[in-house]
XYZ file of C-alpha atoms in Angstrom:
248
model
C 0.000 0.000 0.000
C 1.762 3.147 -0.615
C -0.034 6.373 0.800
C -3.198 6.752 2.182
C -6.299 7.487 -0.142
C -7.821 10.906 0.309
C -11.422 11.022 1.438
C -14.209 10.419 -0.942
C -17.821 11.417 0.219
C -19.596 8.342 -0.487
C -22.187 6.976 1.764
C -22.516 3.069 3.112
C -24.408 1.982 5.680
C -21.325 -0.062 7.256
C -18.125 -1.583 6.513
C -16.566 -4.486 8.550
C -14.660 -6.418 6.562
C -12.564 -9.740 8.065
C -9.326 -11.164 6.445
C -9.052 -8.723 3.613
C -6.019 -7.760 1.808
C -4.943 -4.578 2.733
C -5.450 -3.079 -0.049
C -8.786 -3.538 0.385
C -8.602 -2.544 3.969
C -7.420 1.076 3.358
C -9.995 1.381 1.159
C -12.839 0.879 3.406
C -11.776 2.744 5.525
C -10.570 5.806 3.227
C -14.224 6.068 1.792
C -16.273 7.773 4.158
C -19.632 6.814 5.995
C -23.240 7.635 6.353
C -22.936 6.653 9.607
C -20.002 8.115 10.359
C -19.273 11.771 10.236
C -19.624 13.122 6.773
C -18.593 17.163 7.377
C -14.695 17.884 4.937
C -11.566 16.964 6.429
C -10.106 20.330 7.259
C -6.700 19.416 6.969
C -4.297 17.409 4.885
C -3.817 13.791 5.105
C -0.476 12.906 5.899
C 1.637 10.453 4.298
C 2.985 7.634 6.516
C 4.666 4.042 5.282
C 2.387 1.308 5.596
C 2.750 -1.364 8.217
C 2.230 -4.043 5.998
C 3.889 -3.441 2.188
C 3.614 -5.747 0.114
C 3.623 -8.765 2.786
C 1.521 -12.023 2.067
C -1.785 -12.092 3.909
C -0.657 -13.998 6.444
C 2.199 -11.848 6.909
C -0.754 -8.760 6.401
C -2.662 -10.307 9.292
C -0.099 -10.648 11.572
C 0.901 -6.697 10.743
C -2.596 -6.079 11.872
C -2.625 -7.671 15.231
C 0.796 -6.303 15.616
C -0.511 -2.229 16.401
C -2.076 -3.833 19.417
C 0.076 -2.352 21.928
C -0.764 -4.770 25.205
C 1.116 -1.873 27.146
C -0.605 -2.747 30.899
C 0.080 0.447 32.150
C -1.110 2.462 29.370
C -3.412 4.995 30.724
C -5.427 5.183 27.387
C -6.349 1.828 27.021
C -8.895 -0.457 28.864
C -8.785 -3.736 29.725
C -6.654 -6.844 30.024
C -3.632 -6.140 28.228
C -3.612 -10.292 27.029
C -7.554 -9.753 26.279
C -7.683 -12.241 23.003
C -9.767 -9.388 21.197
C -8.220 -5.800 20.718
C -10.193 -3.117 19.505
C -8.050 0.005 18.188
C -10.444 3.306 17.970
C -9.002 5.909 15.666
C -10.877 9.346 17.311
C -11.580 13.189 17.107
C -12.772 14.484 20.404
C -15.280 16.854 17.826
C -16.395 14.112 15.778
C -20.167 13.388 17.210
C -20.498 10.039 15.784
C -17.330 9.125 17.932
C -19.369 10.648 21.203
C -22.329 9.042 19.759
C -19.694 5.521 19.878
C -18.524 7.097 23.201
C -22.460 7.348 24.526
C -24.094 4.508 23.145
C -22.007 1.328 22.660
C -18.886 1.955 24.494
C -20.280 1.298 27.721
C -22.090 -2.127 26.387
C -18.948 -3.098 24.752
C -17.270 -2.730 28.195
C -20.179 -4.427 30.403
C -20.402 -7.354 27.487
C -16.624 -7.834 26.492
C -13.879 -6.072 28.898
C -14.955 -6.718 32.064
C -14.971 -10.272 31.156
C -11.588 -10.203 30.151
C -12.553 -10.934 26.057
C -11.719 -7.140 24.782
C -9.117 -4.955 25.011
C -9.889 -1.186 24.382
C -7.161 0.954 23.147
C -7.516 4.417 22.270
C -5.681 6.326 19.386
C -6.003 10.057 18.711
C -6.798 11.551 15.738
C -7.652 14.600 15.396
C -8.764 15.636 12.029
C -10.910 18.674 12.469
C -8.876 21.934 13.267
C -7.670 23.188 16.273
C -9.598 22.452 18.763
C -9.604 18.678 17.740
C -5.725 19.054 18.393
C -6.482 21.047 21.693
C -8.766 18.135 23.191
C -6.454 15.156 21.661
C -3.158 17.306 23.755
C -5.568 17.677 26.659
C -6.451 13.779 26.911
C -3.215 12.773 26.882
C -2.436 14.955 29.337
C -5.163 13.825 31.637
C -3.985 10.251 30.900
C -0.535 11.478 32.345
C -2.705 12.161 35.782
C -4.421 8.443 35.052
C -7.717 10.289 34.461
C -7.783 9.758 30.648
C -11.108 7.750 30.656
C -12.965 10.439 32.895
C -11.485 12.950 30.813
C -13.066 11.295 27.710
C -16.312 10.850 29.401
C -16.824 14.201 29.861
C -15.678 15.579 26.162
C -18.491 13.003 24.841
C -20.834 13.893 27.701
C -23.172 15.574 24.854
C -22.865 16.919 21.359
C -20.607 20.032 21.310
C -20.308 22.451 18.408
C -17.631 22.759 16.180
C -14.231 24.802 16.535
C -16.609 27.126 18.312
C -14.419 27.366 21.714
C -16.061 24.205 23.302
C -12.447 22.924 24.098
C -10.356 26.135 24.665
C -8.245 26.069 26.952
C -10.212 27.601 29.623
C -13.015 24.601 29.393
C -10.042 22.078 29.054
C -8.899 22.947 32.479
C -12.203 23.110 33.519
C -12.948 19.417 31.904
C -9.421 18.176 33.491
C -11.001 19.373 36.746
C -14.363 18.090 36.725
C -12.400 14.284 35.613
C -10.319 14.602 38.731
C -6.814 15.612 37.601
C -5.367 16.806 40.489
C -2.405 18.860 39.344
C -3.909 21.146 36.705
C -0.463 23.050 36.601
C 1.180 19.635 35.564
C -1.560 18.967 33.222
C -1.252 22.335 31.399
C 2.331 21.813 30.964
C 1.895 18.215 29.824
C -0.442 19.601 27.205
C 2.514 21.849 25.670
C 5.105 19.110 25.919
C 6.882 17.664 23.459
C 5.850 14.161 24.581
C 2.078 15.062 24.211
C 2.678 16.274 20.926
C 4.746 13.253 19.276
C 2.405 10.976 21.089
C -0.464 12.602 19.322
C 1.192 12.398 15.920
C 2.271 8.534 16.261
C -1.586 7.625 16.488
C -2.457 9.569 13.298
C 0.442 8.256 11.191
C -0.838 4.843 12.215
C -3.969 5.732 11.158
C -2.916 7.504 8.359
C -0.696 4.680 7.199
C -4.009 2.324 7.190
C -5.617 4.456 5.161
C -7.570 6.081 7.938
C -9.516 9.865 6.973
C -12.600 9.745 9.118
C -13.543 9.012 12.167
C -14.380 7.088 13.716
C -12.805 3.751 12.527
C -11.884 1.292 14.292
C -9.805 -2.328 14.228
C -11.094 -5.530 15.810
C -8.097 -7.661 15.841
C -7.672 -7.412 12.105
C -10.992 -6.427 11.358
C -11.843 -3.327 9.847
C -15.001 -1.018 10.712
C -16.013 2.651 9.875
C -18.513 4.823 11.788
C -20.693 4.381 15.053
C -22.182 1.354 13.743
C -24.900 -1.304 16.052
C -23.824 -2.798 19.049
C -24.291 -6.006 16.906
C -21.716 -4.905 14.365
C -18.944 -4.379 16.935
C -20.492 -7.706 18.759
C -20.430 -10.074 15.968
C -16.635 -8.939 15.064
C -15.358 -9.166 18.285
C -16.759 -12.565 19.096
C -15.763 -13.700 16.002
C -11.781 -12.754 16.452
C -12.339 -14.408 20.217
C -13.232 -17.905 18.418
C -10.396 -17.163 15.923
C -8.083 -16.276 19.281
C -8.922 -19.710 20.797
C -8.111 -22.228 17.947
């Protein structure tokens, strides 16, 4: 695969697609989704190498389940960090079908799957909608430094917010950090501006960007792509089938 496809507005009810080539893979998840969010891109997709090449597909698959980080003490990540089942979430704090994803089925996903052990949840950002996206992504990772990363992200999806329109400035991003129980909001405004927050930041979106990733939210189950908040089902049936595939 060499560099990943710009978006194309083209609507599909839902993509999750098992054992493809990749190929194939970046570009499901390049096209765009009626049910994810369907507002431009307002910046340029970078170029990043692809993790794969041009590797069998066994040697694809295995390139797949290799972004899984299994770090145990990463603070954005929930779960067992040996869960059989990881699912990677490529998100933009200002995307509302990733809050609608945060809302809806994240919770069920965690109540059906992580607290028994079966998922992994492991957060990537990417930030693809201006400033502010950047902002929140900085601010999250801060919060993470502070081990409050999932409150933090709670709160940003707590309900729709409007675009670039100052819902995360900086003033409400303190305020947010507070509310989620960071203690040291000096620390946390620091870690924002560090140089740590912002390489972090841009080592999730090259990933993404290097599958082919331009809107969010998308998402990898194991080796399985899917694009947009799609049914509880959708995210059910994948990650039950990678489990059986786990176990054999």
């Amino acid at each position: 695969m060499t560099s990943p496809l710009r978006a194309r507005r083209r609507r599909l009810t839902w993509i999750a697609v098992g054992g493809a080539t990749v190929a194939l893979i970046a570009a499901t998840l390049a096209l765009g989704s009626g049910a994810g969010d369907a507002g431009p891109q307002e910046r340029p997709v970078a170029t990043a190498p692809s993790p794969v090449g041009e590797a069998t597909p066994d040697e694809q698959q295995k390139a797949l389940l290799a972004l899984a980080r299994r770090d145990a003490k990463d603070p954005l990540a929930l779960g067992r960090a040996d869960a059989p089942v990881v699912l990677i979430a490529y998100e933009d704090f200002q995307c509302p079908f990733c809050g609608r994803f945060a809302r809806e089925t994240e919770p069920e996903l965690v109540r059906k799957y992580v607290d028994k052990g079966v998922l992994r949840i492991e957060w990537r950002n990417f930030p693809v909608f201006g400033a502010e996206s950047e902002q929140a992504a900085l601010a999250a990772w801060a919060a993470g430094r502070q081990g409050r990363f999932w409150q933090f992200h709670d709160i940003a999806y707590a309900k729709e917010r409007a675009r670039n329109q100052g819902e995360f400035s900086e003033s409400r991003l303190r305020g947010m950090a507070r509310e989620a129980g960071v203690a040291d909001v000096s620390r946390f405004e620091a870690d924002m501006k560090s140089k740590a927050a912002h390489a972090s930041v841009n080592k999730d979106q090259q990933e993404g960007y290097a599958l082919g990733v331009t809107s969010t939210p998308a998402f990898l189950v194991n080796d399985t792509p899917i694009l947009g908040a799609q049914p509880l089902d959708t995210f059910g049936a994948a990650i039950e089938k990678a489990a059986r595939e786990a176990r054999r």
